[in-house]
Short mmCIF file of C-alpha atoms in Angstrom, two decimals:
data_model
loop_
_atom_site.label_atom_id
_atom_site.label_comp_id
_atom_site.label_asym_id
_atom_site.label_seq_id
_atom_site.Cartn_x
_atom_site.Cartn_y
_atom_site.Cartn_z
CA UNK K 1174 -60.94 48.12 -6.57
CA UNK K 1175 -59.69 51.52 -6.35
CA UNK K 1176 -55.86 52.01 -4.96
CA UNK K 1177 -56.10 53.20 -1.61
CA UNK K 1178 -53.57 55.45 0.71
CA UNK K 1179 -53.20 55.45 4.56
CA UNK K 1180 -54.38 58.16 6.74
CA UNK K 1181 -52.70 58.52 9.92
CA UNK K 1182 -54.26 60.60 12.88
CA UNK K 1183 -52.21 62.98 15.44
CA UNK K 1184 -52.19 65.85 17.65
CA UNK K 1185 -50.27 69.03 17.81
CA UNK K 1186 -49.36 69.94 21.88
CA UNK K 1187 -46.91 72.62 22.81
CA UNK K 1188 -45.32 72.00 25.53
CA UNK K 1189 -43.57 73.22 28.71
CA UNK K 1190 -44.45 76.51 29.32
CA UNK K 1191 -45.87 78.37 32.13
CA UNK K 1192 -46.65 80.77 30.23
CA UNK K 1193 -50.31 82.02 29.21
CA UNK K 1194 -50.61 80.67 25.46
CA UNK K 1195 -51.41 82.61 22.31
CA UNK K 1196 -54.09 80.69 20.55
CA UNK K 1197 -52.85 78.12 18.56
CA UNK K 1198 -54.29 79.35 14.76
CA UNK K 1199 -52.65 82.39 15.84
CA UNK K 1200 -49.09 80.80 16.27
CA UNK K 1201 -50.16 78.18 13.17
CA UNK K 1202 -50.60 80.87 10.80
CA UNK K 1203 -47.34 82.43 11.99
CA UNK K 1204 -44.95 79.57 11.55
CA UNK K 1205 -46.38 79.22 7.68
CA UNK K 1206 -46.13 82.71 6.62
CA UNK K 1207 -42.24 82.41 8.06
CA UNK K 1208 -40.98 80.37 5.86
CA UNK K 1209 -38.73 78.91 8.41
CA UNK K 1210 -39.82 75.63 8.86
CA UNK K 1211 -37.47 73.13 8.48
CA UNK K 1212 -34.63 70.91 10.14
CA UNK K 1213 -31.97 69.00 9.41
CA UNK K 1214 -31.64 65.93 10.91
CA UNK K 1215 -27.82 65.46 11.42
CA UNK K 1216 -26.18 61.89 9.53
CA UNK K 1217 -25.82 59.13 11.09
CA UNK K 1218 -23.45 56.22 9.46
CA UNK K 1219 -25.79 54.29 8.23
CA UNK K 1220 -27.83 57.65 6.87
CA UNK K 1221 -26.91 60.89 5.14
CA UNK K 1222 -28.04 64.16 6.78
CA UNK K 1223 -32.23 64.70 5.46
CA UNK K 1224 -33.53 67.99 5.04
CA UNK K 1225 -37.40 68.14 6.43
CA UNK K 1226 -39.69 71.44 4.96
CA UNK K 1227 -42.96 71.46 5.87
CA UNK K 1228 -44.31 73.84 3.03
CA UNK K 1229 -46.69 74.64 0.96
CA UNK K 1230 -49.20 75.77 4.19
CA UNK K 1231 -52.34 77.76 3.88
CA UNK K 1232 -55.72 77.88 5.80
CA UNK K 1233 -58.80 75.97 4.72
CA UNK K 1234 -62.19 75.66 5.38
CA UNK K 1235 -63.03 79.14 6.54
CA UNK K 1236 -59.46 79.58 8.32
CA UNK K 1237 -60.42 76.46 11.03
CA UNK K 1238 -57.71 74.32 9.05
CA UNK K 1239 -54.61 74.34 7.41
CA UNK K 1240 -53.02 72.06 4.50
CA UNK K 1241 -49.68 71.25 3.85
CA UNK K 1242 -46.69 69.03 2.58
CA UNK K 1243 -44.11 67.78 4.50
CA UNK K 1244 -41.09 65.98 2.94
CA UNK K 1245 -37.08 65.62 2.64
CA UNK K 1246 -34.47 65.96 0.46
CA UNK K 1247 -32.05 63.17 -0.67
CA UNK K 1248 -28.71 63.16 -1.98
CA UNK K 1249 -28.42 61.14 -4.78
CA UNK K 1250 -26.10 60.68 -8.01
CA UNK K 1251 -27.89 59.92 -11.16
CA UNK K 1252 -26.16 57.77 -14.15
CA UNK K 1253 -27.05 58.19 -17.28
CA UNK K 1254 -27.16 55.84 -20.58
CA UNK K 1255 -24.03 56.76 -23.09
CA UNK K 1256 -25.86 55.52 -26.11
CA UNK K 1257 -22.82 56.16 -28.17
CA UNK K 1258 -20.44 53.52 -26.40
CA UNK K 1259 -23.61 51.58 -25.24
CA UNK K 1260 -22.58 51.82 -21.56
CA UNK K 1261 -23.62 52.37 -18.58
CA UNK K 1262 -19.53 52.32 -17.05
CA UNK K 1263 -19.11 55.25 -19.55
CA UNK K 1264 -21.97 57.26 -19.00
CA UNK K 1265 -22.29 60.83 -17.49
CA UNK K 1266 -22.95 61.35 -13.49
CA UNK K 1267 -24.54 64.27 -11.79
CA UNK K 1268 -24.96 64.67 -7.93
CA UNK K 1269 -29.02 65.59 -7.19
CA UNK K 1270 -30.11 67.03 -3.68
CA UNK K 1271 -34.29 66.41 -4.33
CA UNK K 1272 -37.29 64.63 -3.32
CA UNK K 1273 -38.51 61.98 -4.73
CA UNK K 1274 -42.16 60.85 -4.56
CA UNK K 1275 -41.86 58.53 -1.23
CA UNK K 1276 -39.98 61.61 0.82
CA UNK K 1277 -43.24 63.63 0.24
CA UNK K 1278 -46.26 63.78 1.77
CA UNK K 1279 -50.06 66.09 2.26
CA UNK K 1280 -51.27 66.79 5.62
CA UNK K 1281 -53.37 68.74 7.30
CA UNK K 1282 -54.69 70.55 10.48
CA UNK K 1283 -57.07 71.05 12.56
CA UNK K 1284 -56.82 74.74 13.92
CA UNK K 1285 -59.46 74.41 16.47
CA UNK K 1286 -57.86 75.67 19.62
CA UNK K 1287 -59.29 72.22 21.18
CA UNK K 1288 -59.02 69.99 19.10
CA UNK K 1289 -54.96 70.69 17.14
CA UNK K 1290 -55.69 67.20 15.42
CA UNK K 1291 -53.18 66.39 12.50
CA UNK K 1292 -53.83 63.97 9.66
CA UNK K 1293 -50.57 62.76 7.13
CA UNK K 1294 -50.87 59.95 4.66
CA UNK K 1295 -47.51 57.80 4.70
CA UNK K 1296 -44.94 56.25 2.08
CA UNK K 1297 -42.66 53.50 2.55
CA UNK K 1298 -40.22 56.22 3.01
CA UNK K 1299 -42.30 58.17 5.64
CA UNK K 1300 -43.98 56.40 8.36
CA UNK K 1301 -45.69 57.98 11.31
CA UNK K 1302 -42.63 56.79 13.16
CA UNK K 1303 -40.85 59.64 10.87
CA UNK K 1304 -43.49 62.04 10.41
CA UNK K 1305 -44.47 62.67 13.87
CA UNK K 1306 -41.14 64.10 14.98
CA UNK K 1307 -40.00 65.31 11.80
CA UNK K 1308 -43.40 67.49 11.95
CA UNK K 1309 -42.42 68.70 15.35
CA UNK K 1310 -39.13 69.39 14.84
CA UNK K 1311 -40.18 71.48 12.04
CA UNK K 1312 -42.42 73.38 14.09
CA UNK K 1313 -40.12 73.71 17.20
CA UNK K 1314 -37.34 74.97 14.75
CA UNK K 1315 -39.45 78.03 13.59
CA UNK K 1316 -41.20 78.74 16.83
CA UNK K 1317 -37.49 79.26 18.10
CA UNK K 1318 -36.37 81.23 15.86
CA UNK K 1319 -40.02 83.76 15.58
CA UNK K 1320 -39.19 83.87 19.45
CA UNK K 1321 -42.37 81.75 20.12
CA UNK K 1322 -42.27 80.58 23.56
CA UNK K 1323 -43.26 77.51 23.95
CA UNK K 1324 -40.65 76.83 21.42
CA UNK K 1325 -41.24 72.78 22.07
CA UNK K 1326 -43.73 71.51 19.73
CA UNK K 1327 -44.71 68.03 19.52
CA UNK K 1328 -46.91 65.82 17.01
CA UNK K 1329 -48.59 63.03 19.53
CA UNK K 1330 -49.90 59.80 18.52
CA UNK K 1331 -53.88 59.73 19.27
CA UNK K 1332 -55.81 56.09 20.38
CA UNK K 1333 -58.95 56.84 20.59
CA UNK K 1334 -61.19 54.70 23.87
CA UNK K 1335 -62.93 52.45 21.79
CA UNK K 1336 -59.49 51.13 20.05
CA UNK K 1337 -58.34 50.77 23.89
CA UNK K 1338 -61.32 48.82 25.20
CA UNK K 1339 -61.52 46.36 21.75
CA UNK K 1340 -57.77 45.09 22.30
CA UNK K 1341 -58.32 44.47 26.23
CA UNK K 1342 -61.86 42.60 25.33
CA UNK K 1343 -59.71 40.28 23.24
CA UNK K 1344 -56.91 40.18 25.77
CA UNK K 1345 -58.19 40.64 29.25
CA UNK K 1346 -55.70 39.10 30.98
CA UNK K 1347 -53.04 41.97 31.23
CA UNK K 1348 -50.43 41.31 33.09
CA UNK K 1349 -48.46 44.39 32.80
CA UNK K 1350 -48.78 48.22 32.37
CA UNK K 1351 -46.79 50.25 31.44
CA UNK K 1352 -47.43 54.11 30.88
CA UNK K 1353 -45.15 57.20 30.32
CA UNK K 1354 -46.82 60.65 30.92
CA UNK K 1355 -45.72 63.27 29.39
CA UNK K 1356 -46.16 67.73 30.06
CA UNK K 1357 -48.66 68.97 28.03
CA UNK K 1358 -48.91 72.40 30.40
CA UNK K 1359 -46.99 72.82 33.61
CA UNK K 1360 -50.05 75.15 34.35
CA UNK K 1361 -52.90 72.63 34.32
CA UNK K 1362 -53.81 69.19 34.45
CA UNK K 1363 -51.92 68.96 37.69
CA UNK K 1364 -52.36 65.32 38.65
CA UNK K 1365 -49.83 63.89 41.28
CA UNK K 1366 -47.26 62.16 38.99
CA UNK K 1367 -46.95 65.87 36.76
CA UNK K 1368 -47.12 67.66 40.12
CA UNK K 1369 -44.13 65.90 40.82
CA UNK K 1370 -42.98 66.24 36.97
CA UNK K 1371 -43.24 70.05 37.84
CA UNK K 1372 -41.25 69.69 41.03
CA UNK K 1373 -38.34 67.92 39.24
CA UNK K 1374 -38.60 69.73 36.04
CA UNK K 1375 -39.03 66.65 34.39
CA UNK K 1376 -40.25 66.20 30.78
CA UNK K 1377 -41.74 62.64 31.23
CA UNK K 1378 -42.52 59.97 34.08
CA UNK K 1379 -42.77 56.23 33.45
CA UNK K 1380 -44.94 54.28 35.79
CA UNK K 1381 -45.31 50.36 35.70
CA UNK K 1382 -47.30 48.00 37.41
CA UNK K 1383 -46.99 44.05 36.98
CA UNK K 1384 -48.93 41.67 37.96
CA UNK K 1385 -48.04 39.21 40.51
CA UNK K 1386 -46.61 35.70 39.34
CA UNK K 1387 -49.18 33.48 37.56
CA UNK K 1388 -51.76 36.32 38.28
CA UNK K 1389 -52.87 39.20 36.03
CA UNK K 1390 -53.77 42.90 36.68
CA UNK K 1391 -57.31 43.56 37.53
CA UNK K 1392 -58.74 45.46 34.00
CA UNK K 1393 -62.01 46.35 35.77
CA UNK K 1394 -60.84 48.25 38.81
CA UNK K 1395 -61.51 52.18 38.05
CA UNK K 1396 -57.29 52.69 38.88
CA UNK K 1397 -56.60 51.14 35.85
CA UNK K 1398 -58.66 52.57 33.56
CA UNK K 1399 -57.47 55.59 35.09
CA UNK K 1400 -53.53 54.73 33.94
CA UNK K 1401 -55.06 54.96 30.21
CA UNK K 1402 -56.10 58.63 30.32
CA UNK K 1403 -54.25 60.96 28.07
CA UNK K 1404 -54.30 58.52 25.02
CA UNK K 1405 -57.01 60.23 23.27
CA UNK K 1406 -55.20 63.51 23.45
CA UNK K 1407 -51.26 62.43 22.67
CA UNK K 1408 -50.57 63.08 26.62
CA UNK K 1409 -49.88 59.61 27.24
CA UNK K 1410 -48.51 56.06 26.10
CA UNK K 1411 -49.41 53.09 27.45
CA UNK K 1412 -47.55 49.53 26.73
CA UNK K 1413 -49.16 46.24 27.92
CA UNK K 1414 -48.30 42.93 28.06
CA UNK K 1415 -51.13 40.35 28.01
CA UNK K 1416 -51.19 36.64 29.10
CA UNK K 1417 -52.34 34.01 26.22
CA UNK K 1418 -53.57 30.98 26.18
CA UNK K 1419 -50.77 29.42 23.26
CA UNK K 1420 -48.21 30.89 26.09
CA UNK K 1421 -47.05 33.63 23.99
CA UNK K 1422 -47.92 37.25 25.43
CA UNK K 1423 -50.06 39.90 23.40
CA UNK K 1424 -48.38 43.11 23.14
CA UNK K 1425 -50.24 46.46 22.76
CA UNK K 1426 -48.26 50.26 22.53
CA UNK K 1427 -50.52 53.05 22.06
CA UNK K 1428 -47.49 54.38 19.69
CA UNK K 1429 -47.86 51.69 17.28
CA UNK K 1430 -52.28 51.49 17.22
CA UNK K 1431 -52.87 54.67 16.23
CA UNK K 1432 -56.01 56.23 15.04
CA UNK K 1433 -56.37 56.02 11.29
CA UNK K 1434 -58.39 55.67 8.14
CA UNK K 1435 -57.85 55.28 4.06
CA UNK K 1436 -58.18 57.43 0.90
CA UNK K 1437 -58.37 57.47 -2.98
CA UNK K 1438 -54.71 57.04 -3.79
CA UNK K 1439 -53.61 60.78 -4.96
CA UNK K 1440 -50.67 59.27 -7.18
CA UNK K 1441 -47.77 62.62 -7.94
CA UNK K 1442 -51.02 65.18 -7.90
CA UNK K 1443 -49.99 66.83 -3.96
CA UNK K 1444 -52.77 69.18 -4.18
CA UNK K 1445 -55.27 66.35 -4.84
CA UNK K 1446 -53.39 64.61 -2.31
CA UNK K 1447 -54.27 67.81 0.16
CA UNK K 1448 -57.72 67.83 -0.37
CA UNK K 1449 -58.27 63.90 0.29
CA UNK K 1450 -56.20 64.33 3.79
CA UNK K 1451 -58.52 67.56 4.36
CA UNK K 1452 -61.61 65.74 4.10
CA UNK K 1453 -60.54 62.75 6.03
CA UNK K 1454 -59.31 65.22 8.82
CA UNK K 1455 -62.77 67.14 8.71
CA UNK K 1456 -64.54 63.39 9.05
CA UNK K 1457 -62.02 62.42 11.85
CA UNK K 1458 -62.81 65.96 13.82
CA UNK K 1459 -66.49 65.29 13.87
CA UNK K 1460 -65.91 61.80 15.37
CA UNK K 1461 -64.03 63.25 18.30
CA UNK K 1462 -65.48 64.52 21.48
CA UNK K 1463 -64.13 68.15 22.62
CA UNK K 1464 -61.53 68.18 24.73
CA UNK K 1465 -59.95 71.25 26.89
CA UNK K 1466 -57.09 73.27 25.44
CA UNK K 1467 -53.74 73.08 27.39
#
């Protein structure tokens, strides 16, 4: 069987501005031609200070998408083999400040001023936990400093309905939702909870609703499938808790069942690695029903 890589699916939304928006290509093509993207992400004490580029970035596919690589640096010290004393005690040092072939990674992106999807493969290094923000961060840093405005760039998990609607066939009896909304556009998709987001100059709103005791939410009143808007565009995550039979609950975060798919395994070739992510992107795009810019 061939070796196989992950494909993870996102969405690029820029955020907080009320503002009229270039279009996105537009601002894309400027943040690669910059040169600026990057960010370091400060240390920690149980982690040295990492380096994110996002590099590497030029259109595809008659200018509707863009490729990439996205990685960090890592400060290391190599040892090397004294053959002459047979020792590795003896042998010489040298600090290194590189990447290695798990702090890499190909994406790509959809330019399409609705659709902004984003497709990565991971490492064991680099998991969509650390790509999204690392990828936005990126972003954010270069749109700051081009003057940019919005200057807050996000990469959003994306669940798409039908991922939804499987997990709450298997577990119907939800018990508890939980969902945190976040500002894709102060200037549309006004709802009443970013209405009130607006008012407050808030960045995100967390609504729950439990169940009573012993009793479960109803899953086929139109108000909750209402709370699960937003998914399919990275506006929104939803956490539930359902109620199972063996007395232990099933647990569902719209963070952690993102959309995604597999390719050939690229091995060191990036620009192979570019294409595959590409294609998968393209597939993923044609899947996906349109959806309004904000």
């Amino acid at each position: 069987m061939t070796k196989q890589r992950r494909v993870v699916f996102a969405r690029i939304n820029r955020r907080n501005s009320t503002l009229g928006m270039r279009p996105f290509a537009e601002d894309m093509r400027a943040l690669a031609e910059s040169r600026l993207t990057t960010f370091v992400v400060p240390a920690t004490p149980e982690r040295p200070a990492r380096a994110w580029y996002a590099a590497d970035m030029r259109l595809a596919m008659g200018d509707d998408f863009m490729t990439g690589v996205l990685g960090y640096s890592v400060v290391d010290q190599k040892r090397y083999f004294d053959p002459d004393s047979w020792s590795w005690i003896k042998g010489a040092t040298e600090d290194s400040d590189a990447a290695s072939q798990d702090t890499v990674v190909p994406f790509a992106v959809d330019l399409r001023e609705h659709n902004r999807w984003v497709a990565f493969t991971t490492t064991q290094r680099i998991q969509p936990a650390s790509f999204r923000p690392a990828f936005g961060q990126v972003l954010s840093a270069a749109a700051q400093n081009l003057n940019l405005m919005p200057a807050d760039w996000e990469c959003d998990p994306v669940v798409s309905q039908h991922t939804v609607e499987e997990w709450i066939e298997q577990h119907p009896y939800v018990k508890l939702l939980r969902r945190t909304v976040k500002f894709s556009n102060p200037g549309r998709d006004l709802d009443e909870v970013r209405a009130k987001m607006r008012a407050m100059k808030a960045k995100r709103a967390t609504e729950e609703y439990a169940a009573y005791h012993s009793q479960v939410l109803d899953v086929q009143a139109e108000a909750f499938w209402d709370k699960l808007q937003g998914l399919e565009t990275g506006d929104a995550r939803v956490q539930m808790e359902s109620r199972e039979a063996q007395g232990v609950d099933a647990k569902f975060d719209s963070d952690t069942k993102t959309d995604e798919t597999r390719i050939d395994d690229y091995g060191k070739d990036l620009e192979r690695g570019m294409d595959l992510v590409l294609q998968a992107l393209v597939v993923y795009a044609g899947t996906r029903p349109p959806r309004p810019a904000v």
